[in-house]
Amino acid sequence: MRCTHLCCDASLRWYTVYQSIHIWKSSDKKPMDIHEYQAKQLLKGYGVPVLPGGVAYTAEEAERVARELAAESFAVKAQILAGGRGKVGAVRLVNSTADVRETAARIIGSTVATEQTGGREQRVLRVYVEEACDIVDEFFVGLLVDRTTARVTVIGSRRGGVGVEEVAAGQPDSVLKVAVDPLEGLLAAQAREMAVWLDPSQTHAGSLEQCLLGLYAAFTELDAALIELNPLVVTRAGQLVALDAKMSFDDNALFRHKNIADLRDADAEEGRVLRAQEGYNYIKLPGNIGCMVNGAALAMATMDSIKGCGGEPANFLDVPPSAPTDRITAAFKRVLTDPEVAVIVVNVVGGGITRCDTVAEGMANAYRAAGRRVPLVVRFEGTNRDLGKKTLRDTGVPFVAADTLAEAAARAVARAAETAERQAP
Ligand code: GDP
Ligand code: MN
């Protein structure tokens, strides 16, 4: 009995120490920012009006997105984790799909420094291509937790296009703040008050009200730390549209929102590469065939096979057997979002610790989060091979299966050659 008590006591003390470390560590964390296109996609789900658009990692993809939009003019917007892009030419309006391609080619791979990047250049890995619109009226709408009242506060201004700090500091009466009671939530009457204040003519007060209620629902349900629509505009066509969207999330709540945690763009946040800490070994190479393999030796064999078939690997990537799903997600997203990658070979041999289905889950998360479709050749062997393939199919990840490494390499090289042929002028 005595022994049991001692053990309990010890583990309790250990748990307390563990918790305080955890609290100390988490208080050190900054909110997590996501990209504009990701914020728009999330907000759209809450009824916030956005224009049709799509993300692109290459100039060709950008042109394809533009063609599918079938609009008369387009906005090509660099996706970096900072605003102020308009002033430095990282948001461009163009009038043809050819210009979208040309503009995307110039922006993707370039670096951008704005007044919000803290003097640092951020590399642009993707652009958002959106239908353009004519702006008639511009608002600013922001939601954040007011530190002094600890309440979610909705801030509105008729001076859209200007930063919130400038808006609030410059002309206090050009800003309306509405504090929300956490038990009641944003009331329809409060949303209405803000809507009418923003649009005294009340032409768009109804849609403004709906938009505000949607923003509040998104903010609370997703544990956001900040939502900023700047500008929220009325178009010449008479439509209310969130033309820009910024969202940050409370790091401490991310465990409740796996799909949002997967949106983290660690490279952009850090401005540098921290592969070792991310739990996988990655080396960028000059080719166009991406690979993800478990084990360094197998990764080298995979690269040799690709070369043997006349292809060029775009990277070396070894995911260790102990990697949990989220590390696989991060690793696979790394390859998926490499603009040079035309096709990806996944070669995973489950040896007990590595399970093909776990790898498949990580891949599916990355596929969803990256929003980029790259042809995929998958060779799964060993532990849960069939379950792995089933997981990919069930989660809607299109892939070509290969039974051997030689077959996987051959198929990938053939596919890369096809892509190159199609892209040739
Ligand atoms: P930010 O500068 O990083 O905040 O990027 P924004 O998304 O706010 O874009 C900058 C500016 O570009 C906006 O304030 C708008 O004035 C302008 N802009 C963006 N998209 C469009 C569009 O479709 N039509 C027009 N006319 N202007 C746009
Ligand atoms: Mn903006």
Coordinates of C-alpha atoms and ligand atoms in Angstrom, one line a residue:
M1 CA 0.0 0.0 0.0
R2 CA 2.7 2.3 1.0
C3 CA 4.5 1.7 -2.2
T4 CA 1.5 2.5 -4.3
H5 CA 1.1 5.8 -2.5
L6 CA 4.6 6.7 -3.1
C7 CA 4.3 6.0 -6.8
C8 CA 1.1 8.0 -7.0
D9 CA 2.7 10.9 -5.3
A10 CA 5.8 10.8 -7.5
S11 CA 3.8 10.6 -10.7
L12 CA 1.6 13.5 -9.5
R13 CA 4.6 15.6 -8.9
W14 CA 6.0 14.7 -12.2
Y15 CA 2.7 15.6 -13.8
T16 CA 2.8 19.0 -12.2
V17 CA 6.3 19.7 -13.4
Y18 CA 5.3 18.6 -16.8
Q19 CA 2.3 20.9 -16.9
S20 CA 4.3 23.9 -15.8
I21 CA 6.8 23.3 -18.5
H22 CA 4.0 22.9 -21.0
I23 CA 2.4 26.2 -19.8
W24 CA 5.7 27.9 -19.9
K25 CA 6.4 26.6 -23.4
S26 CA 3.0 27.4 -24.8
S27 CA 3.0 31.0 -23.4
D28 CA 6.1 31.5 -25.6
K29 CA 4.1 30.7 -28.8
K30 CA 2.9 33.2 -31.2
P31 CA -0.4 32.9 -33.0
M32 CA -0.2 30.9 -36.2
D33 CA -0.9 32.8 -39.4
I34 CA -2.3 31.2 -42.5
H35 CA -2.3 32.4 -46.1
E36 CA -5.0 34.5 -47.6
Y37 CA -6.3 31.8 -49.9
Q38 CA -6.6 29.4 -46.9
A39 CA -8.4 32.0 -44.8
K40 CA -10.8 32.7 -47.7
Q41 CA -11.5 29.0 -48.1
L42 CA -12.3 28.7 -44.4
L43 CA -14.4 31.8 -44.2
K44 CA -16.4 30.8 -47.3
G45 CA -17.6 27.9 -45.3
Y46 CA -19.1 30.4 -42.9
G47 CA -21.0 32.3 -45.6
V48 CA -18.4 35.1 -45.9
P49 CA -18.6 36.2 -49.6
V50 CA -15.4 35.7 -51.6
L51 CA -14.7 35.8 -55.3
P52 CA -13.9 32.6 -57.2
G53 CA -10.2 31.8 -57.2
G54 CA -7.5 29.1 -56.9
V55 CA -4.0 28.7 -55.6
A56 CA -1.1 28.0 -58.0
Y57 CA 2.5 26.9 -57.4
T58 CA 3.7 27.4 -61.0
A59 CA 3.0 29.8 -63.8
E60 CA 1.3 27.0 -65.8
E61 CA -1.0 26.2 -62.9
A62 CA -1.8 29.9 -62.5
E63 CA -2.8 30.1 -66.2
R64 CA -4.9 26.9 -65.8
V65 CA -6.7 28.4 -62.8
A66 CA -7.4 31.6 -64.8
R67 CA -8.8 29.7 -67.7
E68 CA -11.1 27.8 -65.4
L69 CA -12.3 31.0 -63.8
A70 CA -13.2 32.3 -67.3
A71 CA -13.2 35.9 -66.1
E72 CA -12.4 39.1 -68.0
S73 CA -9.7 40.2 -65.5
F74 CA -7.8 38.6 -62.7
A75 CA -5.9 39.4 -59.6
V76 CA -2.6 37.6 -59.1
K77 CA -1.6 37.8 -55.4
A78 CA 1.6 36.6 -53.8
Q79 CA 0.8 34.4 -50.9
I80 CA 3.1 35.4 -48.0
L81 CA 2.3 35.6 -44.3
A82 CA 2.1 39.4 -44.3
G83 CA 0.0 42.2 -45.7
G84 CA 1.2 45.3 -47.4
R85 CA 1.6 43.5 -50.7
G86 CA -0.4 45.9 -52.7
K87 CA 2.2 48.7 -52.1
V88 CA 5.1 46.6 -53.3
G89 CA 3.6 45.1 -56.5
A90 CA 2.9 41.7 -55.0
V91 CA -0.8 42.1 -55.9
R92 CA -1.3 42.5 -59.7
L93 CA -4.4 43.0 -61.8
V94 CA -4.3 41.7 -65.3
N95 CA -6.6 41.2 -68.2
S96 CA -5.7 37.9 -69.9
T97 CA -4.8 34.4 -69.0
A98 CA -1.5 34.9 -70.7
D99 CA -0.8 37.8 -68.5
V100 CA -1.7 35.7 -65.5
R101 CA 0.9 33.2 -66.5
E102 CA 3.5 35.9 -67.1
T103 CA 2.8 37.7 -63.8
A104 CA 2.8 34.4 -61.9
A105 CA 6.1 33.5 -63.4
R106 CA 7.6 36.7 -62.2
I107 CA 6.1 36.5 -58.7
I108 CA 6.6 32.8 -57.9
G109 CA 10.1 32.2 -56.7
S110 CA 10.8 35.9 -56.1
T111 CA 11.2 37.4 -52.6
V112 CA 8.9 40.1 -51.2
A113 CA 9.5 42.5 -48.4
T114 CA 6.6 44.7 -47.2
E115 CA 6.2 47.0 -44.2
Q116 CA 4.7 44.0 -42.4
T117 CA 7.5 41.5 -43.0
G118 CA 9.8 43.2 -40.4
G119 CA 12.4 44.1 -43.0
R120 CA 12.8 40.5 -44.0
E121 CA 12.4 39.1 -47.6
Q122 CA 9.8 36.3 -47.8
R123 CA 10.1 33.9 -50.7
V124 CA 6.8 33.4 -52.6
L125 CA 6.1 29.8 -53.3
R126 CA 2.5 30.3 -54.5
V127 CA 0.1 32.8 -55.9
Y128 CA -3.6 33.1 -55.5
V129 CA -5.4 33.8 -58.8
E130 CA -8.8 35.4 -58.3
E131 CA -11.5 36.9 -60.4
A132 CA -10.9 40.7 -60.3
C133 CA -13.6 43.2 -59.6
D134 CA -14.3 47.0 -59.7
I135 CA -14.4 48.5 -56.2
V136 CA -17.1 51.0 -55.4
D137 CA -16.8 51.1 -51.6
E138 CA -14.1 49.8 -49.2
F139 CA -14.5 48.8 -45.5
F140 CA -12.2 47.4 -42.9
V141 CA -13.6 44.7 -40.6
G142 CA -11.6 43.0 -37.9
L143 CA -12.3 40.6 -35.1
L144 CA -9.9 40.1 -32.2
V145 CA -9.8 39.5 -28.5
D146 CA -9.6 42.8 -26.7
R147 CA -7.0 42.3 -24.0
T148 CA -8.5 44.9 -21.6
T149 CA -12.0 43.4 -21.6
A150 CA -11.1 39.8 -22.6
R151 CA -13.9 40.0 -25.1
V152 CA -14.1 39.2 -28.7
T153 CA -14.4 42.6 -30.3
V154 CA -15.6 43.4 -33.8
I155 CA -14.0 46.5 -35.3
G156 CA -15.3 48.2 -38.4
S157 CA -14.2 51.2 -40.4
R158 CA -15.3 53.0 -43.5
R159 CA -11.7 53.5 -44.3
G160 CA -10.8 50.1 -45.8
G161 CA -7.4 49.5 -47.4
V162 CA -5.6 51.1 -44.4
G163 CA -4.0 49.1 -41.6
V164 CA -6.0 48.7 -38.4
E165 CA -3.4 50.5 -36.3
E166 CA -3.5 53.5 -38.5
V167 CA -7.3 53.4 -38.6
A168 CA -7.7 53.3 -34.9
A169 CA -4.9 55.7 -34.1
G170 CA -5.6 58.3 -36.8
Q171 CA -9.3 59.0 -36.5
P172 CA -10.9 57.3 -33.5
D173 CA -14.4 58.3 -34.8
S174 CA -13.8 56.5 -38.0
V175 CA -13.9 53.3 -36.1
L176 CA -16.8 51.4 -34.4
K177 CA -16.0 48.8 -31.9
V178 CA -18.5 46.2 -30.7
A179 CA -17.6 44.0 -27.7
V180 CA -19.3 40.7 -27.7
D181 CA -20.6 39.0 -24.5
P182 CA -19.1 35.5 -24.6
L183 CA -22.3 33.9 -23.3
E184 CA -24.6 35.6 -25.8
G185 CA -22.3 35.7 -28.8
L186 CA -22.6 38.4 -31.5
L187 CA -26.3 39.4 -31.4
A188 CA -28.1 40.1 -34.7
A189 CA -28.8 43.6 -33.3
Q190 CA -25.1 44.2 -32.8
A191 CA -24.3 43.0 -36.3
R192 CA -27.0 45.2 -37.6
E193 CA -25.7 48.2 -35.8
M194 CA -22.2 47.7 -37.3
A195 CA -23.7 47.0 -40.7
V196 CA -25.7 50.2 -40.7
W197 CA -22.8 52.2 -39.4
L198 CA -20.6 51.0 -42.2
D199 CA -23.2 51.4 -44.8
P200 CA -25.6 54.3 -43.8
S201 CA -27.4 54.0 -47.2
Q202 CA -28.3 50.4 -46.0
T203 CA -28.1 49.1 -49.6
H204 CA -25.8 46.4 -48.4
A205 CA -26.6 46.3 -44.7
G206 CA -28.3 42.9 -45.0
S207 CA -25.3 41.2 -46.5
L208 CA -22.9 43.0 -44.2
E209 CA -24.9 41.7 -41.2
Q210 CA -24.8 38.1 -42.5
C211 CA -21.1 38.5 -43.2
L212 CA -20.4 39.8 -39.6
L213 CA -22.4 36.9 -38.1
G214 CA -20.4 34.4 -40.3
L215 CA -17.1 36.0 -39.2
Y216 CA -18.0 35.7 -35.6
A217 CA -19.0 32.1 -35.9
A218 CA -15.7 31.3 -37.7
F219 CA -13.8 33.2 -35.0
T220 CA -15.2 31.3 -32.1
E221 CA -15.6 27.9 -33.6
L222 CA -12.1 27.8 -35.0
D223 CA -10.5 29.5 -32.0
A224 CA -9.1 32.3 -34.1
A225 CA -6.9 35.0 -32.6
L226 CA -7.5 37.5 -35.4
I227 CA -9.6 37.8 -38.5
E228 CA -9.1 40.8 -40.7
L229 CA -10.9 41.7 -43.9
N230 CA -9.1 44.6 -45.4
P231 CA -10.7 45.6 -47.7
L232 CA -14.2 44.2 -47.5
V233 CA -15.6 45.8 -50.7
V234 CA -18.8 46.5 -52.5
T235 CA -18.2 45.8 -56.2
R236 CA -19.7 47.6 -59.2
A237 CA -21.8 44.6 -59.7
G238 CA -23.3 45.4 -56.3
Q239 CA -21.8 42.5 -54.5
L240 CA -20.3 42.5 -51.0
V241 CA -16.9 40.7 -51.2
A242 CA -14.0 40.0 -48.9
L243 CA -11.2 41.1 -51.2
D244 CA -8.5 40.3 -48.6
A245 CA -8.5 38.0 -45.6
K246 CA -6.1 37.4 -42.8
M247 CA -6.5 34.9 -40.1
S248 CA -4.4 33.9 -37.1
F249 CA -5.0 31.1 -34.6
D250 CA -4.4 30.6 -31.0
D251 CA -1.6 28.1 -30.9
N252 CA -2.9 26.6 -27.6
A253 CA -6.1 25.6 -29.2
L254 CA -4.7 24.1 -32.4
F255 CA -4.9 20.6 -31.0
R256 CA -8.6 20.9 -31.3
H257 CA -8.4 21.8 -35.0
K258 CA -6.2 19.3 -36.8
N259 CA -7.2 20.6 -40.3
I260 CA -6.1 24.1 -39.3
A261 CA -2.9 23.0 -37.7
D262 CA -2.0 21.3 -41.0
L263 CA -2.1 24.7 -42.7
R264 CA 1.0 25.9 -40.8
D265 CA 3.6 27.2 -43.2
A266 CA 6.6 26.6 -41.1
D267 CA 9.1 27.8 -43.7
A268 CA 7.4 31.2 -44.1
E269 CA 6.9 31.6 -40.4
E270 CA 10.5 31.0 -39.7
G271 CA 11.9 32.5 -42.9
R272 CA 14.4 29.6 -42.9
V273 CA 14.5 25.9 -43.0
L274 CA 14.5 23.7 -40.0
R275 CA 14.3 20.2 -41.4
A276 CA 16.1 18.4 -38.6
Q277 CA 13.6 19.7 -36.0
E278 CA 10.7 18.9 -38.3
G279 CA 11.7 15.2 -37.9
Y280 CA 12.8 14.3 -41.4
N281 CA 15.8 14.6 -43.7
Y282 CA 15.3 16.6 -46.8
I283 CA 17.7 17.8 -49.4
K284 CA 16.6 19.8 -52.4
L285 CA 17.9 18.5 -55.8
P286 CA 17.6 20.0 -59.3
G287 CA 15.2 17.5 -61.0
N288 CA 11.4 17.3 -61.3
I289 CA 10.6 14.0 -59.7
G290 CA 9.8 14.4 -56.0
C291 CA 10.2 11.4 -53.7
M292 CA 9.2 10.4 -50.2
V293 CA 10.8 7.3 -48.8
N294 CA 11.2 5.7 -45.4
G295 CA 14.8 5.1 -44.7
A296 CA 17.9 6.8 -46.1
A297 CA 19.2 3.7 -47.9
L298 CA 15.9 3.0 -49.6
A299 CA 15.7 6.7 -50.5
M300 CA 19.1 6.5 -52.2
A301 CA 18.0 3.3 -54.0
T302 CA 14.8 5.1 -55.1
M303 CA 16.9 8.0 -56.5
D304 CA 19.2 5.5 -58.3
S305 CA 16.2 3.8 -59.9
I306 CA 14.8 7.1 -61.1
K307 CA 18.1 8.1 -62.6
G308 CA 18.4 4.6 -64.1
C309 CA 15.1 5.2 -66.0
G310 CA 16.4 8.5 -67.3
G311 CA 14.7 10.8 -64.7
E312 CA 16.0 13.4 -62.3
P313 CA 15.0 13.4 -58.6
A314 CA 13.8 16.8 -57.2
N315 CA 14.8 15.9 -53.7
F316 CA 16.1 13.4 -51.2
L317 CA 13.6 12.8 -48.5
D318 CA 14.0 10.2 -45.7
V319 CA 11.1 10.0 -43.2
P320 CA 12.2 8.0 -40.2
P321 CA 10.2 4.9 -39.1
S322 CA 9.1 6.6 -35.9
A323 CA 7.6 9.7 -37.7
P324 CA 4.1 10.3 -36.5
T325 CA 1.3 11.3 -38.9
D326 CA 1.8 15.0 -38.6
R327 CA 5.6 14.7 -39.5
I328 CA 4.7 12.7 -42.5
T329 CA 2.2 15.4 -43.4
A330 CA 4.8 18.1 -43.1
A331 CA 7.4 16.1 -45.1
F332 CA 4.9 15.3 -47.9
K333 CA 3.7 18.8 -48.0
R334 CA 7.2 19.9 -48.5
V335 CA 7.5 17.8 -51.7
L336 CA 3.9 18.6 -52.9
T337 CA 4.5 22.4 -52.7
D338 CA 7.9 22.3 -54.5
P339 CA 7.0 24.2 -57.7
E340 CA 9.7 22.2 -59.6
V341 CA 8.0 18.9 -58.8
A342 CA 6.0 17.4 -61.8
V343 CA 5.4 13.9 -60.3
I344 CA 6.0 12.3 -57.0
V345 CA 7.2 8.8 -56.1
V346 CA 6.3 7.4 -52.7
N347 CA 8.2 4.3 -51.8
V348 CA 7.4 3.0 -48.4
V349 CA 8.3 -0.4 -47.0
G350 CA 6.4 -1.0 -43.8
G351 CA 8.7 -2.9 -41.5
G352 CA 6.6 -3.1 -38.3
I353 CA 7.3 0.4 -36.9
T354 CA 6.4 2.2 -40.2
R355 CA 2.9 1.3 -41.2
C356 CA 1.7 2.1 -44.8
D357 CA -1.7 3.3 -43.5
T358 CA -0.2 5.8 -41.2
V359 CA 1.9 7.1 -44.0
A360 CA -1.2 7.3 -46.2
E361 CA -3.1 9.3 -43.6
G362 CA -0.2 11.8 -43.4
M363 CA -0.2 12.0 -47.2
A364 CA -3.9 12.6 -47.4
N365 CA -3.7 15.5 -44.8
A366 CA -0.9 17.1 -46.8
Y367 CA -2.8 16.7 -50.0
R368 CA -5.8 18.4 -48.6
A369 CA -3.8 21.2 -47.0
A370 CA -1.5 21.9 -50.0
G371 CA -4.4 22.2 -52.4
R372 CA -2.1 21.2 -55.2
R373 CA -2.6 18.2 -57.4
V374 CA 0.6 16.4 -58.5
P375 CA 0.5 13.0 -60.2
L376 CA 1.4 10.4 -57.6
V377 CA 3.0 7.0 -58.0
V378 CA 2.8 5.0 -54.8
R379 CA 4.6 1.8 -53.9
F380 CA 3.5 0.4 -50.6
E381 CA 5.0 -2.8 -49.4
G382 CA 5.0 -4.6 -46.0
T383 CA 3.0 -3.7 -42.9
N384 CA -0.6 -2.7 -43.8
R385 CA 0.2 -2.3 -47.5
D386 CA -3.4 -2.8 -48.7
L387 CA -4.9 -0.7 -45.9
G388 CA -2.5 2.1 -46.9
K389 CA -3.8 2.1 -50.5
K390 CA -7.4 1.8 -49.3
T391 CA -6.8 4.8 -47.0
L392 CA -5.5 6.8 -50.0
R393 CA -8.5 5.8 -52.1
D394 CA -11.0 6.5 -49.3
T395 CA -9.6 10.0 -48.7
G396 CA -9.8 10.9 -52.3
V397 CA -6.0 11.0 -53.1
P398 CA -5.6 10.0 -56.8
F399 CA -2.6 7.8 -57.3
V400 CA -1.1 5.1 -59.5
A401 CA 0.0 2.0 -57.7
A402 CA 3.2 0.2 -58.4
D403 CA 4.2 -3.2 -57.0
T404 CA 8.0 -2.8 -57.3
L405 CA 10.5 0.0 -57.0
A406 CA 11.5 -0.5 -60.6
E407 CA 7.9 -0.2 -61.7
A408 CA 7.4 2.9 -59.6
A409 CA 10.5 4.6 -61.0
A410 CA 9.6 3.8 -64.6
R411 CA 6.0 5.1 -64.3
A412 CA 7.1 8.3 -62.6
V413 CA 9.8 9.0 -65.2
A414 CA 7.3 8.4 -68.0
R415 CA 4.8 10.7 -66.4
A416 CA 7.4 13.4 -65.9
A417 CA 8.3 13.2 -69.6
E418 CA 4.7 13.6 -70.5
T419 CA 4.4 16.7 -68.4
A420 CA 7.5 18.2 -69.9
E421 CA 6.1 17.4 -73.4
R422 CA 2.8 19.1 -72.6
Q423 CA 4.6 22.2 -71.2
A424 CA 6.9 22.6 -74.2
P425 CA 5.8 25.5 -76.4
Ligands
GDP1 P1 -2.4 43.7 -49.0 O1 -1.8 44.9 -49.7 O2 -1.3 42.7 -48.7 O3 -3.3 44.0 -47.9 O4 -3.3 43.0 -50.2 P2 -4.8 43.2 -50.6 O5 -5.4 41.8 -50.8 O6 -5.5 44.0 -49.6 O7 -4.7 43.9 -52.0 C1 -4.2 45.2 -52.0 C2 -5.1 46.1 -52.8 O8 -5.2 45.6 -54.1 C3 -6.5 46.1 -52.2 O9 -6.6 47.1 -51.2 C4 -7.3 46.6 -53.5 O10 -7.3 48.0 -53.6 C5 -6.5 46.0 -54.6 N1 -7.2 44.8 -55.2 C6 -7.0 43.5 -54.9 N2 -7.9 42.8 -55.6 C7 -8.5 43.6 -56.4 C8 -9.5 43.5 -57.4 O11 -10.0 42.4 -57.8 N3 -9.9 44.6 -58.1 C9 -9.4 45.9 -57.7 N4 -9.9 46.9 -58.4 N5 -8.5 46.0 -56.8 C10 -8.1 45.0 -56.1
MN2 MN -5.2 44.0 -47.5

